[in-house]
Amino acid sequence: MKMRFRLVAIFAFIFSVFSTSYAQTMDNYQELLNQTDKMIAVILVLVIILLGIALFLLFLEKRIRKLEDKNKPIE
Amino acid sequence: MNNFLKQYWWKALAIVLLLFAIIGGLWVPLYHGTEDLSFPNLAILNESIRNLLYHVPMWFAMVFLLLLSFIYSISYLSRPTIEKDSYAAGFAEIGILFGALGIFTGMIWAKSTWGAFWTNDPKLNGAAIGMLIYLAYIILRSSVDDEVKRAKLAASYNIFAFVMYIAFIFVIPRLTDSLHPGNGGNPAFSSYDLDNTLRLFFYPATIGWIALSMWMAGLWIRANNIKRKLDENEI
């Protein structure tokens, strides 16, 4: 009887320690996922801005090319 | 204005300020209790608070360019010259580009904080309506062939468009509940939203993005002016 009580106590202790640390790991994991998600939003915002500037440069390039073609001396 | 747009010092300043804002904005950690230099670690926003240095200045740059366009339109109506019309159009066009960037970057930030790309927020709806008003300005310009008639019509419409836009993005959101800070009774850019570290990066970021938008608008306007002069020479 005493032996069984000890075994149950040991299992209960091990289970509680592991479940607590597992829960903590899950919390950390959730926190990490959450922070990664927010950081991706920051990177995406910067990418969109850079794409906008690139788009502007493309339009400007096109416009200047047209002007160059127009201003070409007739051969 | 033409001389100012061709100067280099403020373009160099723009590059320095933007490098400072972009690198600093990504490098400074969030506050976890020990850091000396850190951004506030606010609930829901967390790491995305860095977007304050990228998304918000898009709107500042847009409003600045649209204000310049508005001033040139008024100036055109009082003393018409075709250069003034060219400035008004160029500033408005690049202002619209920055407005579009503001909307798209805002959608990304909204998804990560509010859970949806678009919410029924008066500021978002106001910005979208305002963009449509300015797109109509572009369409109006392209629909009139006569240069003088186009300039007069566009200048008159631009004055209306700017006043409406300001009402849609600054006045109406303050009268109703809104998710944006500074609206629905929330104080904007106060101690609740900005701490001193954020201010250290936010103000240079705003000046830098505005200067970059001016640079882009300047190039656009100069290209338009050259095109106009070449067209005149052809005639």
XYZ file of N, CA, C and O in Angstrom, chain A residues 13-64:
208
model
N 4.110 13.864 -9.389
C 5.119 14.925 -9.385
C 5.708 15.125 -10.792
O 5.772 16.255 -11.299
N 6.093 13.953 -11.397
C 6.700 14.039 -12.739
C 5.708 14.660 -13.729
O 6.048 15.549 -14.504
N 4.454 14.197 -13.651
C 3.432 14.712 -14.583
C 3.243 16.220 -14.414
O 3.175 16.976 -15.382
N 3.199 16.652 -13.136
C 2.961 18.090 -12.903
C 4.125 18.935 -13.410
O 3.923 19.990 -14.014
N 5.350 18.431 -13.183
C 6.534 19.185 -13.646
C 6.526 19.285 -15.167
O 6.672 20.376 -15.734
N 6.272 18.115 -15.827
C 6.311 18.114 -17.289
C 5.176 18.942 -17.894
O 5.370 19.668 -18.854
N 3.977 18.802 -17.290
C 2.838 19.548 -17.857
C 3.054 21.051 -17.705
O 2.731 21.828 -18.595
N 3.644 21.471 -16.559
C 3.898 22.902 -16.355
C 4.907 23.415 -17.371
O 4.695 24.441 -18.010
N 6.008 22.654 -17.503
C 7.052 23.126 -18.437
C 6.534 23.077 -19.879
O 6.852 23.935 -20.696
N 5.666 22.063 -20.191
C 5.100 21.969 -21.539
C 4.203 23.187 -21.814
O 4.291 23.821 -22.869
N 3.380 23.527 -20.776
C 2.482 24.679 -20.946
C 3.302 25.944 -21.152
O 2.972 26.791 -21.989
N 4.389 26.036 -20.376
C 5.235 27.220 -20.494
C 5.865 27.292 -21.898
O 5.916 28.350 -22.515
N 6.316 26.102 -22.376
C 6.911 26.053 -23.717
C 5.878 26.482 -24.757
O 6.183 27.230 -25.681
N 4.635 25.983 -24.566
C 3.580 26.359 -25.519
C 3.333 27.865 -25.492
O 3.137 28.489 -26.527
N 3.346 28.431 -24.262
C 3.150 29.891 -24.148
C 4.260 30.627 -24.889
O 3.997 31.561 -25.640
N 5.513 30.168 -24.642
C 6.656 30.808 -25.311
C 6.536 30.668 -26.826
O 6.838 31.594 -27.573
N 6.100 29.465 -27.236
C 5.961 29.191 -28.663
C 4.903 30.114 -29.274
O 5.112 30.712 -30.337
N 3.768 30.245 -28.555
C 2.702 31.139 -29.031
C 3.205 32.583 -29.115
O 2.916 33.302 -30.066
N 3.954 32.972 -28.073
C 4.496 34.334 -28.010
C 5.436 34.572 -29.201
O 5.351 35.591 -29.888
N 6.291 33.538 -29.455
C 7.254 33.650 -30.558
C 6.519 33.751 -31.897
O 6.840 34.586 -32.747
N 5.482 32.881 -32.050
C 4.692 32.900 -33.290
C 4.039 34.262 -33.489
O 4.055 34.841 -34.579
N 3.483 34.772 -32.383
C 2.803 36.065 -32.428
C 3.761 37.173 -32.839
O 3.465 37.979 -33.726
N 4.961 37.168 -32.205
C 5.950 38.213 -32.510
C 6.450 38.088 -33.947
O 6.664 39.079 -34.630
N 6.633 36.813 -34.410
C 7.096 36.595 -35.783
C 6.061 37.134 -36.761
O 6.398 37.793 -37.747
N 4.789 36.850 -36.461
C 3.688 37.316 -37.302
C 3.711 38.849 -37.422
O 3.572 39.410 -38.506
N 3.924 39.523 -36.280
C 3.939 40.998 -36.287
C 5.159 41.524 -37.048
O 5.091 42.554 -37.707
N 6.284 40.809 -36.919
C 7.498 41.255 -37.604
C 7.341 41.087 -39.120
O 7.816 41.923 -39.899
N 6.639 40.007 -39.530
C 6.396 39.798 -40.959
C 5.581 40.976 -41.507
O 5.826 41.445 -42.621
N 4.635 41.468 -40.700
C 3.830 42.624 -41.131
C 4.725 43.836 -41.384
O 4.534 44.578 -42.355
N 5.729 44.025 -40.522
C 6.655 45.165 -40.688
C 7.453 45.008 -41.991
O 7.578 45.955 -42.781
N 7.959 43.780 -42.216
C 8.761 43.527 -43.430
C 7.890 43.729 -44.675
O 8.321 44.342 -45.657
N 6.650 43.223 -44.619
C 5.742 43.365 -45.769
C 5.458 44.835 -46.077
O 5.405 45.238 -47.238
N 5.287 45.622 -45.020
C 5.033 47.064 -45.201
C 6.222 47.703 -45.934
O 6.048 48.466 -46.890
N 7.433 47.355 -45.495
C 8.629 47.912 -46.154
C 8.725 47.449 -47.609
O 9.077 48.238 -48.494
N 8.382 46.175 -47.852
C 8.426 45.647 -49.225
C 7.427 46.394 -50.112
O 7.755 46.770 -51.249
N 6.232 46.647 -49.596
C 5.210 47.367 -50.382
C 5.705 48.763 -50.746
O 5.553 49.223 -51.879
N 6.318 49.442 -49.769
C 6.826 50.795 -50.031
C 7.919 50.752 -51.110
O 7.919 51.560 -52.048
N 8.818 49.780 -50.994
C 9.894 49.667 -51.989
C 9.315 49.340 -53.369
O 9.783 49.869 -54.384
N 8.276 48.491 -53.406
C 7.632 48.176 -54.685
C 6.991 49.431 -55.293
O 7.064 49.649 -56.503
N 6.384 50.250 -54.444
C 5.778 51.502 -54.909
C 6.816 52.420 -55.524
O 6.591 53.005 -56.594
N 7.974 52.523 -54.858
C 9.051 53.384 -55.378
C 9.578 52.802 -56.693
O 9.840 53.540 -57.652
N 9.697 51.459 -56.751
C 10.172 50.800 -57.983
C 9.195 51.051 -59.130
O 9.605 51.317 -60.266
N 7.906 50.985 -58.808
C 6.861 51.235 -59.817
C 6.992 52.652 -60.368
O 6.916 52.886 -61.589
N 7.225 53.605 -59.454
C 7.410 55.001 -59.871
C 8.614 55.120 -60.801
O 8.553 55.788 -61.840
N 9.717 54.458 -60.439
C 10.927 54.525 -61.265
C 10.675 53.940 -62.651
O 11.160 54.472 -63.655
N 9.898 52.858 -62.711
C 9.577 52.245 -64.003
C 8.788 53.210 -64.890
O 9.078 53.368 -66.077
N 7.776 53.862 -64.281
C 6.968 54.837 -65.033
C 7.839 55.993 -65.526
O 7.697 56.456 -66.658
N 8.733 56.445 -64.648
C 9.608 57.572 -64.998
C 10.550 57.181 -66.139
O 10.759 57.945 -67.087
N 11.077 55.971 -66.035
C 11.959 55.437 -67.072
C 11.242 55.423 -68.428
O 11.783 55.859 -69.448
N 9.985 54.935 -68.382
C 9.177 54.833 -69.610
C 8.964 56.228 -70.212
O 9.093 56.433 -71.414
N 8.644 57.176 -69.311
C 8.370 58.542 -69.766
C 9.620 59.172 -70.385
O 9.555 59.799 -71.441
N 10.770 58.993 -69.729
C 12.019 59.584 -70.233
C 12.423 58.927 -71.556
O 12.898 59.589 -72.480
